[in-house]
């Protein structure tokens, strides 16, 4: 029904193309109008899973200690403490403090204002004050005084892009005698968005150009070049128009969608364009060529889109929002592509004048692909075992490589080493501390826990351990600021740069902290009830694996060294991203498992066999194994981008598998020669499989030029994966199919109108009485036309003949109705002689007309069997019809005709009723005798036999508790023996 509806829809499109084009134009206008509203935004928060424990604890940390969004402005000069230079830095620090969204600036000028309230100190005295303060080292000033950092603490709700732009403007306005740059997580996020925008506007047209060149080389036909490009362009416009409409910005992952749609959409259009060029050579009508093209390919293309949607849709289970957004809009893009291909494409083809391509154009490419296909066929026929051995070795190596796979997310590694973001990230921690923070929260067992000197001293002890960890450049805590306040209120005596040992002194120091530095700064490091403290770790750690390893080291140390009533938690955006990326593996496994299961089910439904479904999945697993194995061998981690590959690839690769299996099924039925069927299948479908794989690979190869390392790696791995899929479909799949037989759903659909129907022989037999009736009718009409009254004797003869023939036809129709009864029936005792007699009434005359002798020996005293009259008539009818066809085929091969016989014997033996039907026909070849009961299997030529007769016979006989045995000798004949238990014995 679905296929009929699809054909009907396409007929409407081809007959009235203007309506289809108008609909596409309206959708394109509406969604294209939204494109100016399209935004680009990629942040490190795209890598966060919201409902994991680490994210929940991080949110709790932010609510307790405030935002940890910081921009670090690095200032380099000959001597930052030079009065003139320091004046410029002070001016810059004051300007930065005025930027909207900046909660606090932490800088040397701010420190000077706090300690030198009268502004009387010269820079030498200020430098002397700075010297013993460990808090400032590598945090505010480098050891050589050539670098300082101004840290901007941002409000969590502020527009960070606006703040970054304002800082950039101040940098531009500052003189050239200062070297300035800003870094930090917000800068990374901004760079992600900028490069996303650049990739979108650069990679999309490059992909379109590459695909256009490929189409021009492969098809060499202007119309077949422009229309596919128009189809993929419309799908891209619709997809990103929808994104603009719903307000979803383009991210680092969704920039892959246009390249994906162009590559995959062109591959689908390539099948249609190639078929159209073939059809247009056979007709001068564009509408006829278009109708023939889409009648043949509309359903396979729809099925291909469906399998691709399965692969993409499986990504919806991934917990990372950015991946789910990719899945949603990639699926919408594929549905848009399907609508365009089934509406715009046929409408345009039917409107444009027919213009077949010139046959004189460069046949060298055709010869090149012919040589490739010939080589593939040779490999499959002559070197099959060697090919399987090589594939097996590759699989083993890749499985070993998969053991080295690791999951890792590194926002800095997204950028190539030549970019400013990457260079500045690695530059800042050479002399100062890194720009990626982590936070260690110490929680005491009660309120006011950290108003005790010993507990505050434990903070400093833990800091000493933290600063010794790899990747940690600096730690800052309440203890550091208490030392600074103590140092300040004791006239900058270095001996007082320490923590107090008395509780009263500690409480006084807390009050002085609020006076000197402000209560807001205290709250960034101490909770309101003094039960928790925050230790800020400034690190140059960017790898998720390093974040998690550092966290684990800290927790292990805390559990072994700190008091039992102190709980320690390690948090921060880096830890959250790391924990989220760890779940990528689980998401990848879920997506891949869903894809494989759904594709397996699709294959089972299409080919009616779980074995075929399994075999169809195996060649599509091969490219996935190659992909992950190569990642492990090359040290490429599973990241947000590379986690998409398996689900996308398996959805695309299975399309070619379906094309191969459907064609192989058709070829094999011609002569049951598997090697010949494999060869012809590869010759016929090998070219489009190679074309589509090449098209998709070239399209994805453009991503190698992305600014993002993961996207570039994604493009490279997609090329490798698609080429591996090509090997799987051209080498592995043909070899596996030698061990299984196909029954397709298309076979079943074709058979539905004729199951239980009338054979050609029966139609001939039924047509005889109808012809006799027509002869009598024509005689009477002729006599009436000539106004000649018929003689009563003639009239009586004609009337009697018509009556006899009507009775004969009615009886035959009744018997045919009994043979075609619905499956439901009730078994009852009956004699097998009745079904035999009723069947002979239908087919006996046909056998005699074809000069086939009929010998019937039925014992009249046969015991009854448990069965159903109509079903047994169906059994005998199928066997007799098969016998008749076997004799007809045998006669076609005989040099001199001989007498042929069908013999029916029915007798009882040892409590069984045994019926044998023997013919002198062509017999059944030895190599297929084991397969004759398979549904749809037939030894006749394609299109002549349905392959259901013996399958139905086998099922009915088995339902009645009987057995069936076939004995056959080629060119001598076949004997089929049916054994039914007698009804008394069964009781």
Coordinates of C-alpha atoms in Angstrom, one line a residue, residues 97-500:
X97 CA 36.9 47.4 35.9
X98 CA 34.3 49.6 34.2
X99 CA 33.3 46.9 31.6
X100 CA 29.8 45.7 32.1
X101 CA 29.6 42.3 33.7
X102 CA 33.0 42.5 35.4
X103 CA 32.5 41.8 39.2
X104 CA 36.1 42.4 40.2
X105 CA 39.5 43.0 38.8
X106 CA 42.5 41.4 40.5
X107 CA 45.7 43.2 39.5
X108 CA 48.9 44.8 40.9
X109 CA 47.3 48.3 40.7
X110 CA 44.3 47.1 42.8
X111 CA 46.7 45.6 45.3
X112 CA 48.6 48.9 45.5
X113 CA 45.4 50.8 46.1
X114 CA 44.5 48.4 48.9
X115 CA 47.8 48.7 50.8
X116 CA 48.7 52.3 49.9
X117 CA 45.5 54.1 50.6
X118 CA 47.3 57.5 50.7
X119 CA 49.0 56.8 47.3
X120 CA 52.3 57.9 48.7
X121 CA 54.5 54.9 47.9
X122 CA 57.0 54.9 45.2
X123 CA 57.4 51.8 43.0
X124 CA 60.6 50.7 44.9
X125 CA 58.7 50.5 48.2
X126 CA 55.8 48.7 46.5
X127 CA 58.3 46.2 45.0
X128 CA 59.7 45.6 48.5
X129 CA 56.3 44.9 49.8
X130 CA 55.6 42.4 47.0
X131 CA 58.7 40.4 47.5
X132 CA 57.8 38.1 50.4
X133 CA 54.2 37.6 49.4
X134 CA 53.9 34.2 47.8
X135 CA 50.3 34.9 46.9
X136 CA 51.5 37.3 44.1
X137 CA 54.2 35.0 42.6
X138 CA 53.1 33.6 39.2
X139 CA 49.6 34.9 40.0
X140 CA 50.1 38.7 39.6
X141 CA 53.7 39.1 38.7
X142 CA 56.5 37.0 37.2
X143 CA 59.7 36.4 39.0
X144 CA 61.6 38.6 36.4
X145 CA 59.0 41.4 36.7
X146 CA 58.4 41.3 32.9
X147 CA 54.9 39.9 33.0
X148 CA 51.8 40.6 35.0
X149 CA 48.2 39.4 34.8
X150 CA 45.0 41.3 35.3
X151 CA 42.2 38.9 36.2
X152 CA 38.7 39.8 35.4
X153 CA 36.0 38.0 37.4
X154 CA 32.8 37.9 35.3
X155 CA 29.2 37.7 36.4
X156 CA 27.8 34.3 35.4
X157 CA 24.9 35.9 33.6
X158 CA 26.9 38.5 31.7
X159 CA 27.3 38.6 27.9
X160 CA 30.8 37.3 27.8
X161 CA 31.2 38.0 24.1
X162 CA 30.6 41.7 24.8
X163 CA 33.1 41.7 27.7
X164 CA 35.7 40.0 25.4
X165 CA 35.0 42.6 22.7
X166 CA 35.4 45.4 25.2
X167 CA 38.7 44.0 26.4
X168 CA 39.9 43.6 22.8
X169 CA 39.0 47.3 22.2
X170 CA 41.1 48.4 25.2
X171 CA 44.0 46.3 24.0
X172 CA 43.8 48.0 20.6
X173 CA 43.8 51.5 22.3
X174 CA 46.9 50.7 24.4
X175 CA 50.3 51.7 23.1
X176 CA 52.7 49.4 21.4
X177 CA 55.1 49.4 24.3
X178 CA 52.9 46.9 26.1
X179 CA 52.4 43.4 24.7
X180 CA 48.8 42.3 25.6
X181 CA 46.6 39.3 25.0
X182 CA 43.6 37.8 26.8
X183 CA 43.0 34.1 27.5
X184 CA 40.7 31.9 29.5
X185 CA 37.6 29.7 29.0
X186 CA 35.5 32.5 27.7
X187 CA 38.2 33.2 25.0
X188 CA 38.2 29.6 24.0
X189 CA 34.4 29.7 23.7
X190 CA 34.5 32.8 21.5
X191 CA 37.2 31.3 19.3
X192 CA 35.0 28.2 18.9
X193 CA 32.2 30.4 17.7
X194 CA 34.4 32.4 15.3
X195 CA 35.9 29.4 13.7
X196 CA 32.5 27.7 13.5
X197 CA 31.3 30.7 11.4
X198 CA 34.4 30.6 9.2
X199 CA 34.1 26.8 8.6
X200 CA 30.4 27.1 7.7
X201 CA 31.0 29.8 5.1
X202 CA 34.2 28.2 3.7
X203 CA 33.7 24.4 3.8
X204 CA 30.1 24.4 2.4
X205 CA 30.9 26.1 -0.9
X206 CA 34.2 24.1 -1.2
X207 CA 32.2 20.9 -0.8
X208 CA 29.7 22.0 -3.4
X209 CA 32.6 22.8 -5.8
X210 CA 34.2 19.4 -5.2
X211 CA 30.9 17.6 -5.7
X212 CA 30.2 19.6 -8.9
X213 CA 33.5 18.6 -10.4
X214 CA 32.9 15.0 -9.5
X215 CA 29.4 15.0 -11.1
X216 CA 30.8 16.6 -14.2
X217 CA 33.4 13.9 -14.6
X218 CA 31.1 11.0 -13.8
X219 CA 27.9 12.0 -15.6
X220 CA 29.1 14.5 -18.3
X221 CA 25.6 16.0 -18.6
X222 CA 24.7 19.5 -17.5
X223 CA 21.2 18.8 -16.3
X224 CA 22.4 15.8 -14.3
X225 CA 25.0 18.1 -12.7
X226 CA 22.8 21.1 -11.9
X227 CA 19.7 19.4 -10.6
X228 CA 21.5 17.3 -7.9
X229 CA 23.3 20.4 -6.7
X230 CA 20.0 22.3 -6.6
X231 CA 18.4 19.5 -4.5
X232 CA 21.1 19.5 -1.9
X233 CA 21.1 23.3 -1.8
X234 CA 17.4 23.3 -1.1
X235 CA 17.8 20.7 1.7
X236 CA 20.6 22.8 3.3
X237 CA 18.5 26.0 3.1
X238 CA 15.5 24.3 4.7
X239 CA 17.6 22.8 7.5
X240 CA 19.4 25.9 8.5
X241 CA 16.3 28.0 7.9
X242 CA 14.6 25.9 10.6
X243 CA 17.6 26.3 12.9
X244 CA 17.3 30.1 12.5
X245 CA 13.5 29.9 13.0
X246 CA 13.7 28.0 16.3
X247 CA 16.7 30.0 17.5
X248 CA 19.3 27.2 17.7
X249 CA 22.8 28.5 16.9
X250 CA 25.2 26.7 14.6
X251 CA 27.8 24.9 16.6
X252 CA 31.0 23.0 16.0
X253 CA 29.0 19.9 15.3
X254 CA 26.2 21.2 13.3
X255 CA 28.6 22.8 10.7
X256 CA 29.1 19.2 9.6
X257 CA 25.5 19.0 8.5
X258 CA 25.8 20.9 5.2
X259 CA 28.8 18.9 4.2
X260 CA 26.9 15.7 5.2
X261 CA 23.8 16.7 3.2
X262 CA 25.7 17.7 0.1
X263 CA 27.8 14.5 0.1
X264 CA 25.0 12.1 1.0
X265 CA 22.3 13.9 -1.0
X266 CA 24.5 14.0 -4.1
X267 CA 25.1 10.2 -3.8
X268 CA 21.4 9.6 -3.8
X269 CA 20.8 12.0 -6.7
X270 CA 23.6 10.2 -8.5
X271 CA 21.6 7.0 -8.6
X272 CA 18.6 8.9 -10.0
X273 CA 20.6 10.9 -12.6
X274 CA 22.4 7.8 -13.8
X275 CA 19.1 5.9 -14.3
X276 CA 17.5 8.9 -16.0
X277 CA 20.4 9.1 -18.5
X278 CA 19.8 5.4 -19.2
X279 CA 16.1 5.9 -19.7
X280 CA 16.4 9.0 -21.8
X281 CA 18.4 7.1 -24.4
X282 CA 15.5 4.7 -24.8
X283 CA 12.7 7.4 -25.3
X284 CA 12.3 10.9 -26.6
X285 CA 9.8 11.8 -23.9
X286 CA 11.1 13.5 -20.7
X287 CA 8.0 12.5 -18.8
X288 CA 8.3 8.8 -19.8
X289 CA 12.0 8.8 -18.9
X290 CA 11.3 10.5 -15.5
X291 CA 8.4 8.1 -14.8
X292 CA 10.5 5.0 -15.5
X293 CA 13.4 6.4 -13.5
X294 CA 11.4 7.1 -10.3
X295 CA 9.3 4.0 -10.7
X296 CA 12.5 2.0 -10.4
X297 CA 14.3 4.1 -7.8
X298 CA 11.8 6.0 -5.6
X299 CA 11.4 3.1 -3.1
X300 CA 15.1 2.2 -2.8
X301 CA 16.0 5.9 -2.3
X302 CA 13.3 6.2 0.4
X303 CA 14.7 3.1 2.0
X304 CA 18.2 4.4 1.9
X305 CA 17.1 7.6 3.6
X306 CA 15.3 5.5 6.2
X307 CA 18.4 3.5 7.1
X308 CA 20.4 6.8 7.3
X309 CA 17.8 8.2 9.6
X310 CA 18.2 5.1 11.8
X311 CA 22.0 5.8 12.2
X312 CA 21.4 9.5 12.9
X313 CA 18.4 8.9 15.1
X314 CA 20.4 6.6 17.3
X315 CA 22.4 9.6 18.4
X316 CA 19.4 11.0 20.2
X317 CA 20.2 8.8 23.1
X318 CA 23.5 10.6 23.6
X319 CA 23.3 12.7 26.8
X320 CA 25.4 15.6 25.3
X321 CA 23.1 18.3 24.0
X322 CA 25.3 19.3 21.1
X323 CA 25.2 15.8 19.8
X324 CA 21.5 15.6 20.1
X325 CA 21.1 18.9 18.2
X326 CA 23.2 17.4 15.5
X327 CA 21.0 14.3 15.3
X328 CA 17.8 16.3 15.2
X329 CA 18.8 18.7 12.4
X330 CA 20.7 16.1 10.4
X331 CA 17.5 14.0 10.5
X332 CA 15.4 16.9 9.4
X333 CA 17.9 17.6 6.6
X334 CA 17.6 14.0 5.4
X335 CA 13.8 14.2 5.4
X336 CA 14.0 17.6 3.6
X337 CA 16.3 15.9 1.0
X338 CA 13.9 13.1 0.5
X339 CA 11.0 15.5 -0.1
X340 CA 13.1 17.5 -2.5
X341 CA 14.3 14.5 -4.4
X342 CA 10.8 13.1 -4.7
X343 CA 9.2 16.4 -5.7
X344 CA 11.5 19.0 -7.1
X345 CA 13.8 16.5 -8.9
X346 CA 11.1 14.7 -10.9
X347 CA 9.1 17.9 -11.6
X348 CA 12.2 19.5 -13.1
X349 CA 13.1 16.4 -15.1
X350 CA 9.6 16.2 -16.6
X351 CA 9.5 19.8 -17.5
X352 CA 12.9 20.1 -19.2
X353 CA 13.2 18.9 -22.8
X354 CA 14.7 15.5 -23.3
X355 CA 18.4 15.7 -24.1
X356 CA 20.4 12.5 -23.9
X357 CA 24.1 12.9 -23.3
X358 CA 26.5 12.7 -26.2
X359 CA 27.9 9.2 -26.5
X360 CA 31.1 10.6 -27.9
X361 CA 32.1 12.1 -24.6
X362 CA 35.2 10.8 -22.7
X363 CA 34.7 7.0 -22.4
X364 CA 38.0 6.7 -20.6
X365 CA 36.4 7.1 -17.2
X366 CA 33.9 4.3 -18.0
X367 CA 36.8 2.0 -19.1
X368 CA 38.6 2.9 -15.9
X369 CA 35.7 1.8 -13.7
X370 CA 35.1 -1.2 -15.9
X371 CA 38.7 -2.3 -15.1
X372 CA 38.1 -1.8 -11.4
X373 CA 34.9 -3.9 -11.5
X374 CA 36.6 -6.6 -13.5
X375 CA 39.4 -6.7 -10.9
X376 CA 36.9 -6.9 -8.0
X377 CA 35.1 -9.8 -9.8
X378 CA 38.4 -11.6 -10.3
X379 CA 39.3 -11.2 -6.6
X380 CA 35.9 -12.6 -5.6
X381 CA 36.0 -15.6 -8.0
X382 CA 39.7 -16.6 -8.0
X383 CA 41.2 -15.1 -4.8
X384 CA 38.2 -15.3 -2.4
X385 CA 40.0 -17.0 0.4
X386 CA 43.0 -14.8 0.2
X387 CA 40.8 -11.7 0.3
X388 CA 39.0 -13.0 3.4
X389 CA 42.3 -13.8 5.0
X390 CA 43.5 -10.2 4.5
X391 CA 40.2 -8.8 5.8
X392 CA 40.5 -11.1 8.8
X393 CA 44.0 -9.9 9.5
X394 CA 43.0 -6.3 9.2
X395 CA 40.1 -7.0 11.6
X396 CA 42.3 -8.6 14.1
X397 CA 44.8 -5.7 14.0
X398 CA 42.0 -3.2 14.4
X399 CA 40.4 -5.1 17.3
X400 CA 43.8 -4.9 19.0
X401 CA 44.0 -1.2 18.2
X402 CA 40.6 -0.8 19.8
X403 CA 42.0 -1.9 23.1
X404 CA 44.1 1.3 23.1
X405 CA 41.1 3.6 22.6
X406 CA 40.6 6.3 25.1
X407 CA 37.9 9.0 25.7
X408 CA 39.2 12.5 25.9
X409 CA 37.9 16.1 25.4
X410 CA 40.4 18.8 25.2
X411 CA 39.0 22.2 24.2
X412 CA 42.4 23.7 23.5
X413 CA 43.3 20.7 21.3
X414 CA 40.3 21.6 19.1
X415 CA 42.5 24.4 17.7
X416 CA 45.5 23.9 15.5
X417 CA 48.8 24.8 17.1
X418 CA 49.2 27.8 14.9
X419 CA 46.1 29.6 16.2
X420 CA 46.3 32.4 18.7
X421 CA 44.1 30.5 21.2
X422 CA 46.5 27.5 21.3
X423 CA 49.7 29.6 21.4
X424 CA 48.5 31.9 24.1
X425 CA 47.2 29.0 26.3
X426 CA 50.7 27.5 26.2
X427 CA 52.5 30.8 26.6
X428 CA 50.8 32.1 29.8
X429 CA 52.0 29.3 32.1
X430 CA 55.7 29.6 31.0
X431 CA 56.2 32.5 33.4
X432 CA 52.8 32.8 35.1
X433 CA 50.0 30.4 36.0
X434 CA 47.6 28.7 33.6
X435 CA 44.2 29.9 32.7
X436 CA 42.1 26.8 33.3
X437 CA 40.9 26.7 36.9
X438 CA 40.0 23.8 39.2
X439 CA 38.5 24.2 42.6
X440 CA 39.0 22.1 45.7
X441 CA 36.3 22.5 48.3
X442 CA 37.0 21.5 51.9
X443 CA 33.9 21.0 54.0
X444 CA 34.2 20.9 57.8
X445 CA 31.8 18.9 60.0
X446 CA 30.1 22.0 61.5
X447 CA 29.5 25.7 61.2
X448 CA 32.5 28.0 62.1
X449 CA 34.8 25.0 61.4
X450 CA 37.3 27.3 59.7
X451 CA 37.5 29.8 62.5
X452 CA 39.9 27.5 64.3
X453 CA 43.6 28.1 63.5
X454 CA 44.5 24.4 63.2
X455 CA 41.8 23.9 60.6
X456 CA 42.9 26.9 58.6
X457 CA 46.5 25.6 58.7
X458 CA 45.2 22.4 57.1
X459 CA 44.2 24.5 54.1
X460 CA 47.8 25.6 53.6
X461 CA 49.0 22.0 54.1
X462 CA 46.7 20.8 51.4
X463 CA 47.9 23.6 49.1
X464 CA 51.4 22.4 49.4
X465 CA 50.4 19.0 48.1
X466 CA 48.2 20.5 45.3
X467 CA 51.0 22.7 43.9
X468 CA 53.3 19.7 43.5
X469 CA 50.8 18.0 41.2
X470 CA 51.6 18.0 37.4
X471 CA 49.8 20.7 35.5
X472 CA 49.0 22.8 38.6
X473 CA 50.8 26.2 38.5
X474 CA 49.3 28.0 41.4
X475 CA 46.9 27.6 44.3
X476 CA 45.0 30.5 46.0
X477 CA 42.9 30.1 49.1
X478 CA 41.6 31.8 52.2
X479 CA 44.9 31.0 53.9
X480 CA 46.9 33.0 51.4
X481 CA 44.7 36.1 51.8
X482 CA 44.8 35.8 55.6
X483 CA 48.6 35.8 55.4
X484 CA 48.5 38.9 53.2
X485 CA 46.1 40.7 55.6
X486 CA 48.3 39.8 58.6
X487 CA 51.3 41.0 56.7
X488 CA 49.6 44.3 55.8
X489 CA 48.3 45.1 59.3
X490 CA 51.7 44.4 60.8
X491 CA 53.4 47.1 58.8
X492 CA 54.6 44.7 56.1
X493 CA 56.9 42.9 58.4
X494 CA 57.9 39.7 56.5
X495 CA 57.8 37.8 59.8
X496 CA 54.0 38.3 59.9
X497 CA 53.4 36.8 56.5
X498 CA 52.0 33.8 58.2
X499 CA 48.8 32.4 59.7
X500 CA 47.8 33.3 63.3

